[in-house]
mmCIF file of C-alpha atoms in Angstrom:
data_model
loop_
_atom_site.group_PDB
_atom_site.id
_atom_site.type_symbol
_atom_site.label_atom_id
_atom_site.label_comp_id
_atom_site.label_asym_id
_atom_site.label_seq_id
_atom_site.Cartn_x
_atom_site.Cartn_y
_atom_site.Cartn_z
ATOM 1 C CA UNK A 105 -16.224 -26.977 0.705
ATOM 2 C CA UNK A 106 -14.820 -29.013 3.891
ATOM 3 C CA UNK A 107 -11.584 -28.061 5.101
ATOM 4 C CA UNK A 108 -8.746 -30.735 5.191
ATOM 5 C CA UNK A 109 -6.215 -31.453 7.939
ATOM 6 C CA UNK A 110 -2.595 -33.620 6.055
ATOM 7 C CA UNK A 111 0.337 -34.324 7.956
ATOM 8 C CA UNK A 112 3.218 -31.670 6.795
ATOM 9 C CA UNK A 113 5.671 -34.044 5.679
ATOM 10 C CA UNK A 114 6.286 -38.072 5.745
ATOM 11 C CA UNK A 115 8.544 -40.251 4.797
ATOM 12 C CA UNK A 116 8.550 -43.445 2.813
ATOM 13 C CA UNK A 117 11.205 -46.170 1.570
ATOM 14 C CA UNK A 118 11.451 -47.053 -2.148
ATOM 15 C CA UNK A 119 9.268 -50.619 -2.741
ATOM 16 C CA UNK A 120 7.113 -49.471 0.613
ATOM 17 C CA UNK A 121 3.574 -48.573 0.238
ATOM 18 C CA UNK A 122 3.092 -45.161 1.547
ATOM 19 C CA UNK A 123 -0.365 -44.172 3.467
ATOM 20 C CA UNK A 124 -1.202 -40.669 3.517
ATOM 21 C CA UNK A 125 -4.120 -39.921 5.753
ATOM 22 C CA UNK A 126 -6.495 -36.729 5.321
ATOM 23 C CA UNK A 127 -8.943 -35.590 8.219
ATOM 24 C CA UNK A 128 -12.195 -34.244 6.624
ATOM 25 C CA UNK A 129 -14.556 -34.071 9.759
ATOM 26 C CA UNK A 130 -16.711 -31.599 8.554
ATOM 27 C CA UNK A 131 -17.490 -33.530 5.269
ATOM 28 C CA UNK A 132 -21.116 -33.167 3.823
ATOM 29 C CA UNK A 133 -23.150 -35.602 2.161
ATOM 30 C CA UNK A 134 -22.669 -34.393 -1.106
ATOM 31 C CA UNK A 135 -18.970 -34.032 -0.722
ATOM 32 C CA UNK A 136 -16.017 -35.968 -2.727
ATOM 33 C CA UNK A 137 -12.884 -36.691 -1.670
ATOM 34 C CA UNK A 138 -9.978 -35.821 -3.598
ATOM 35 C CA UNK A 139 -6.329 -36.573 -4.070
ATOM 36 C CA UNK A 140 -4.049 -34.485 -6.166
ATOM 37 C CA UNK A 141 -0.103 -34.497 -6.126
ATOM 38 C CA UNK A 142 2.610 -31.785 -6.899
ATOM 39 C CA UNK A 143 6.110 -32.777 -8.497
ATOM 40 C CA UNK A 144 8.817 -30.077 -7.643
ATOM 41 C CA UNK A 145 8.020 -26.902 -10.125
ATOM 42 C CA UNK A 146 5.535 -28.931 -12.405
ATOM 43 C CA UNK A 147 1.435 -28.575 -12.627
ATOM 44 C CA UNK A 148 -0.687 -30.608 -9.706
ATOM 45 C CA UNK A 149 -1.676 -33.930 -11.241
ATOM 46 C CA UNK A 150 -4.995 -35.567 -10.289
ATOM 47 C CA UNK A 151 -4.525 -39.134 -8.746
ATOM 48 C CA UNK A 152 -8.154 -40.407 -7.458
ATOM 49 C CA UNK A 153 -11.025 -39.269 -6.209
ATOM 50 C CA UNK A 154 -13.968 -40.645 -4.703
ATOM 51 C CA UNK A 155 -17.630 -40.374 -2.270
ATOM 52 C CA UNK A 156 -17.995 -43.117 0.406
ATOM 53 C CA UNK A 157 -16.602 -46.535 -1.213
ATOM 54 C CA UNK A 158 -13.027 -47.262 -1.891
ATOM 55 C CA UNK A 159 -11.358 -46.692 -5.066
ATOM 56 C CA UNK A 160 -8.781 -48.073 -7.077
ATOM 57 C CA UNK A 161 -6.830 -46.842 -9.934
ATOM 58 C CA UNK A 162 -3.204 -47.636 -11.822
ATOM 59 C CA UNK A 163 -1.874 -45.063 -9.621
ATOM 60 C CA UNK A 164 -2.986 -45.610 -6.400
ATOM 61 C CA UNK A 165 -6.139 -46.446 -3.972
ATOM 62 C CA UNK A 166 -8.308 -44.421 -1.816
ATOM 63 C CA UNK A 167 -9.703 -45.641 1.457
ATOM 64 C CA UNK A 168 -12.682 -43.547 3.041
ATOM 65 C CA UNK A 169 -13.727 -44.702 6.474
ATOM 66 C CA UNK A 170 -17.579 -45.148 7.005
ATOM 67 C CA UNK A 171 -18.185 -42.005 8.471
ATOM 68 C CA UNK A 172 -16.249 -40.427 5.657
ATOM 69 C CA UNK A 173 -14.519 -38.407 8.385
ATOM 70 C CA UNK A 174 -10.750 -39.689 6.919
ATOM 71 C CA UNK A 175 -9.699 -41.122 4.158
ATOM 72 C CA UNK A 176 -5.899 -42.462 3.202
ATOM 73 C CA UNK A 177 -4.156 -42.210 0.002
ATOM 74 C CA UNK A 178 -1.938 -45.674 -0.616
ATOM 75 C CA UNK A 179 0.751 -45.868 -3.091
ATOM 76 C CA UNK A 180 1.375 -49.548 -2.893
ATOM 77 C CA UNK A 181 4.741 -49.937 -4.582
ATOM 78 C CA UNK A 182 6.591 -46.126 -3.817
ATOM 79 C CA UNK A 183 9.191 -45.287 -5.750
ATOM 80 C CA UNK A 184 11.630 -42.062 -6.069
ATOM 81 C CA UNK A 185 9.349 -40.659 -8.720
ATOM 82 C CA UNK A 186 6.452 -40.278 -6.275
ATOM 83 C CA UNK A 187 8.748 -37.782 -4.486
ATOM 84 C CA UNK A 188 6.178 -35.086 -4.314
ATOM 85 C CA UNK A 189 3.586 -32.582 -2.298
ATOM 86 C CA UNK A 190 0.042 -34.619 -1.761
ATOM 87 C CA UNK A 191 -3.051 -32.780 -1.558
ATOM 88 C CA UNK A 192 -6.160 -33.720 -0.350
ATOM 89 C CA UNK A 193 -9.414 -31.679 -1.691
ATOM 90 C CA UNK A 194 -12.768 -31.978 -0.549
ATOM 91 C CA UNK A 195 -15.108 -30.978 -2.991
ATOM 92 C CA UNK A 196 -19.158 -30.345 -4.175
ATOM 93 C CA UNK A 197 -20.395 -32.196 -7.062
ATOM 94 C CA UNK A 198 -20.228 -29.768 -10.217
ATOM 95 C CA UNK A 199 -18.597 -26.557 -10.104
ATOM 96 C CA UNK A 200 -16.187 -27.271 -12.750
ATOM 97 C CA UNK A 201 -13.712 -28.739 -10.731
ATOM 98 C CA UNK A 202 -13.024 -25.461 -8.757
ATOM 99 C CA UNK A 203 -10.056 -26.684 -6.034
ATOM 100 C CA UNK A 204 -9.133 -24.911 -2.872
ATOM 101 C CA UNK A 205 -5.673 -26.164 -1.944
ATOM 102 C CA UNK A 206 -4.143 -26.612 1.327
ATOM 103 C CA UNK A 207 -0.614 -26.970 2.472
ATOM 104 C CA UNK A 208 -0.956 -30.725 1.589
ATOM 105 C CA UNK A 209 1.873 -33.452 2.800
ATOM 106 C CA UNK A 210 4.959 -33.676 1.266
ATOM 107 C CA UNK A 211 6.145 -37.050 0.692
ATOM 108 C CA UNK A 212 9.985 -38.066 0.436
ATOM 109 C CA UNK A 213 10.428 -41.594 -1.172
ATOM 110 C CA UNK A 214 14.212 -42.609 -0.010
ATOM 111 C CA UNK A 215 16.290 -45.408 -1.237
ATOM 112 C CA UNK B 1385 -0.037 -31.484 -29.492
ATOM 113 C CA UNK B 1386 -3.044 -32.171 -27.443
ATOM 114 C CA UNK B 1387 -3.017 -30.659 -23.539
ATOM 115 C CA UNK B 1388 -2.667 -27.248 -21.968
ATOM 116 C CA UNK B 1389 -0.127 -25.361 -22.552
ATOM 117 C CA UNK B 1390 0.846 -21.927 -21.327
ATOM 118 C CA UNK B 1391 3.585 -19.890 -22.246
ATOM 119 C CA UNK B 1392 5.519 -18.092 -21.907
ATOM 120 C CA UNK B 1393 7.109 -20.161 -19.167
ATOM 121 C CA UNK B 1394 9.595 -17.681 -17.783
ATOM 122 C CA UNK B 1395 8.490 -13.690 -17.657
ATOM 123 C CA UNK B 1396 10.663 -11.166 -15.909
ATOM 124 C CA UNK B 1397 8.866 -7.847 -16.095
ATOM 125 C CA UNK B 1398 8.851 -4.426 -14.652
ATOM 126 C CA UNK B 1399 6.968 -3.088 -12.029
ATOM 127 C CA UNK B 1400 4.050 -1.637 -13.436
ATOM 128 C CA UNK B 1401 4.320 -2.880 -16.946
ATOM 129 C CA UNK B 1402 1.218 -4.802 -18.262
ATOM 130 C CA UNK B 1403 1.987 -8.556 -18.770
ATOM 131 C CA UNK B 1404 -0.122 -11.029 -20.209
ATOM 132 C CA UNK B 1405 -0.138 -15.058 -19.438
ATOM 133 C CA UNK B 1406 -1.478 -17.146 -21.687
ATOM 134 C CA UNK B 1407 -3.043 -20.352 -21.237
ATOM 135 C CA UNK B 1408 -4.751 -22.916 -24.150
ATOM 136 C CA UNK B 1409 -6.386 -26.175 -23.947
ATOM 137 C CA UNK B 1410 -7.264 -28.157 -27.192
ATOM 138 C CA UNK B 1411 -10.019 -30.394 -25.041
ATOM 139 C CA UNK B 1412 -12.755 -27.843 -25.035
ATOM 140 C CA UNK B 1413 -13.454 -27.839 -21.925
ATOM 141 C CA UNK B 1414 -16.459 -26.027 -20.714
ATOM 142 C CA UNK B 1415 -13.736 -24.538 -17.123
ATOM 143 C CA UNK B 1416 -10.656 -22.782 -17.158
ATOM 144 C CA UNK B 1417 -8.943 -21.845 -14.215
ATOM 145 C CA UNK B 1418 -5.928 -19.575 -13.119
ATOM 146 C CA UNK B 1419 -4.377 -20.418 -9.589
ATOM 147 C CA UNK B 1420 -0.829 -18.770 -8.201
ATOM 148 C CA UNK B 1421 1.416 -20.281 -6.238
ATOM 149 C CA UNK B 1422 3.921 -18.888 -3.755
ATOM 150 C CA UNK B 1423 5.607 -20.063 -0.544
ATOM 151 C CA UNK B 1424 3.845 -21.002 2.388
ATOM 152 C CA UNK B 1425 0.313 -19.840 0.441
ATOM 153 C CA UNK B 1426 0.119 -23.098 -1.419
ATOM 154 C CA UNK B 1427 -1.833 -22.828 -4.816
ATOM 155 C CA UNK B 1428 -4.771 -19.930 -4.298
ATOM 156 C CA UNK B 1429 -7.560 -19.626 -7.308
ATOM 157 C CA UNK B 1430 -7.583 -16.142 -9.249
ATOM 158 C CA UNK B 1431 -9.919 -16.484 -11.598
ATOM 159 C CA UNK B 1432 -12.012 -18.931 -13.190
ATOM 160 C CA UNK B 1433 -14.422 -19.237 -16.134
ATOM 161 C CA UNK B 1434 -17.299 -21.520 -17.150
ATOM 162 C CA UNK B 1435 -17.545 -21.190 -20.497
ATOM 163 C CA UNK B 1436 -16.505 -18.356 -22.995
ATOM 164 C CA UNK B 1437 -17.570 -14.960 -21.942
ATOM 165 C CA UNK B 1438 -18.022 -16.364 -18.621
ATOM 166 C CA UNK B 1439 -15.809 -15.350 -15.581
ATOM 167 C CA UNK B 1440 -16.061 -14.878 -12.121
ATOM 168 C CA UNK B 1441 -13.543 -14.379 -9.370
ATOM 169 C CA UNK B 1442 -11.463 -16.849 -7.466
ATOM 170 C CA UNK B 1443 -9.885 -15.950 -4.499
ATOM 171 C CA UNK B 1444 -7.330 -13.076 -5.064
ATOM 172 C CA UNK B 1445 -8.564 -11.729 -8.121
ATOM 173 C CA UNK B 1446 -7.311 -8.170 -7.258
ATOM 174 C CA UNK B 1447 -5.019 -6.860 -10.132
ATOM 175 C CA UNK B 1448 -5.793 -9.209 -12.244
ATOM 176 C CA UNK B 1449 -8.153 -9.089 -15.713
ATOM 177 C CA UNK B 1450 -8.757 -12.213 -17.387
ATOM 178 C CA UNK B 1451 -11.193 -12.831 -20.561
ATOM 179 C CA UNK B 1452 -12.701 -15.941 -23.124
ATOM 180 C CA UNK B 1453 -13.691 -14.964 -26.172
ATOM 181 C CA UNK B 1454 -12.905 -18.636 -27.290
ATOM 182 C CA UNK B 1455 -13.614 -21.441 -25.099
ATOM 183 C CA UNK B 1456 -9.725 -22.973 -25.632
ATOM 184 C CA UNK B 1457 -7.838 -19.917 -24.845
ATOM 185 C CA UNK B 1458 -8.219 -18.335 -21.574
ATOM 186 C CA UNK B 1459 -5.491 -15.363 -21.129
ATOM 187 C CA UNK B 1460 -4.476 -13.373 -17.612
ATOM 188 C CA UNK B 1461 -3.448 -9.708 -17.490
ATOM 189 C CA UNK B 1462 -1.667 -7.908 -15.180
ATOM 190 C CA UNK B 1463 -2.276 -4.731 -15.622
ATOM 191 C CA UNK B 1464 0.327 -2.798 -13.726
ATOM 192 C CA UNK B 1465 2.186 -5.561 -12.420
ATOM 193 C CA UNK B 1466 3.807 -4.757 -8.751
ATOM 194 C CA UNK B 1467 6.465 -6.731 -7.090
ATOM 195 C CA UNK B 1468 4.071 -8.794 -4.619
ATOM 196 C CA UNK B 1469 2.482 -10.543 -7.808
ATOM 197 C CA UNK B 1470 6.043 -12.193 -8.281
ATOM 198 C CA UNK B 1471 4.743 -15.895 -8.441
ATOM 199 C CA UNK B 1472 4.018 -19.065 -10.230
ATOM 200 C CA UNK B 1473 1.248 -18.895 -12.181
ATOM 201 C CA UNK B 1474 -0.974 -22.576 -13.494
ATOM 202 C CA UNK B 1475 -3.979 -22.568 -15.391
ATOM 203 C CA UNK B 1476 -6.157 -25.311 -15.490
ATOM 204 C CA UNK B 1477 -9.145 -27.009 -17.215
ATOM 205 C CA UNK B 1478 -12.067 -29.664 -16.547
ATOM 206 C CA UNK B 1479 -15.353 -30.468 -18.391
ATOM 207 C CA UNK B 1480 -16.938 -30.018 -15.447
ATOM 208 C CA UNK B 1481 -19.651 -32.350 -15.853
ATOM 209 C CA UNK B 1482 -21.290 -34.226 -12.707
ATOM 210 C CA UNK B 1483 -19.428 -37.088 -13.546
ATOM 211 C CA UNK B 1484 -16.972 -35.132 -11.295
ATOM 212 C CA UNK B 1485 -13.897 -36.030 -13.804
ATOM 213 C CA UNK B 1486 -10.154 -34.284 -13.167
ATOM 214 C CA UNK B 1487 -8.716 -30.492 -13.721
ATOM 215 C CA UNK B 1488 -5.897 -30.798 -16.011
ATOM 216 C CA UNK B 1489 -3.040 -28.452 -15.084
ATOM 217 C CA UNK B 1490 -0.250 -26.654 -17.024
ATOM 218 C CA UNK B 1491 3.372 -26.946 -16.630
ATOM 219 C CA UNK B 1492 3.369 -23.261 -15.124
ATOM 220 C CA UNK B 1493 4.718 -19.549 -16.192
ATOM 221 C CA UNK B 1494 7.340 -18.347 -13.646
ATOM 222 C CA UNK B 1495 6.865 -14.515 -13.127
ATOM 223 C CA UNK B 1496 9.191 -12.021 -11.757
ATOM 224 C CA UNK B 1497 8.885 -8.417 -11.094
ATOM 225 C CA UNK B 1498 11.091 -6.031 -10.339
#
């Protein structure tokens, strides 16, 4: 699987949207992109994931560039309780959903 | 209730005592996974299985036994536990179709050993 490049940490204000950005240069073809967040001392939770178009969920929206080198994470409305560690996975189809986690980017939402 | 669950959630053991975590999923999903988590290693895969009687190695399997003689339980021994497998441990599960849907994680079992 592609290794990922985050930023270590970044900061947001509550209401803001944060962007988190992921570098995935070596990406292949067959490669999704995917975005998975960390609350202090609880179990990652999945947020989105996708292969080449944008996607949108309740959560949050992924943007992958065209040459699916990058892709950013938005949280549109932040708030304190996205306070967390954001990981960005690059992943085969199948597998079973094995992950290899980085050092992701931990986001602080401030008032 | 409906999720995983693993328990117990806090374990303080001694060094080279045999511990077992467990871990159980009421979804039936086909993967299991154990990861560990420690500072400045992020979360690093043990073990992982595909389906009962399944299971291959992850990362840092060393000192670790797992088995899945059902498909919704999916336990992790430490045989001798030593002091450097002090960590947070999370299973996980997915259906692992190519539909490429989520891994579900636990809330986590915080071991010690001294």
């Amino acid at each position: 699987d592609a290794k990922t490049t985050q930023p270590p940490s970044m900061d947001c204000a509550e209401g803001r949207a944060a962007n988190l950005p992921c570098n995935h240069s070596t990406i292949s073809g067959n490669e999704y992109v995917y975005w998975y967040r960390q609350i202090h001392s609880q179990g990652p939770q999945y947020i989105i994931h996708g292969l080449k178009n944008n996607e949108t969920n309740e959560m949050a929206s992924l943007i992958i560039t065209e040459d699916r080198k990058s892709s950013t994470l938005i949280l549109p409305h932040a708030t304190l309780r996205d306070t967390a560690v954001y990981y960005c996975i690059v992943r085969r189809t199948g597998g079973g959903n094995k992950l290899t986690f980085g050092t992701g980017t931990q986001l602080k939402v401030e008032l | 209730d409906a999720g995983i669950t693993q328990s117990p959630r806090y374990k303080i053991t001694e060094t080279g005592r045999q511990v077992t975590l467990m871990c159980h999923q009421t979804w039936s999903h086909s993967y299991m996974f154990w990861y560990r988590q420690d500072l400045g290693h992020g979360l690093r895969l043990i073990y992982y299985s595909a389906a009962a009687d399944i299971t291959d190695k992850g990362e840092v399997p060393d000192g670790y036994v797992v088995s899945r003689s059902k498909t919704e339980n999916f336990p992790l021994t430490l045989e001798s536990a030593t002091r450097s497998q002090t960590s947070v441990y999370f299973c996980a599960s997915s259906d692992g179709t190519e539909k490429n849907t989520e891994a579900f994680f636990g809330q986590g079992t915080r071991l010690t050993v001294v």
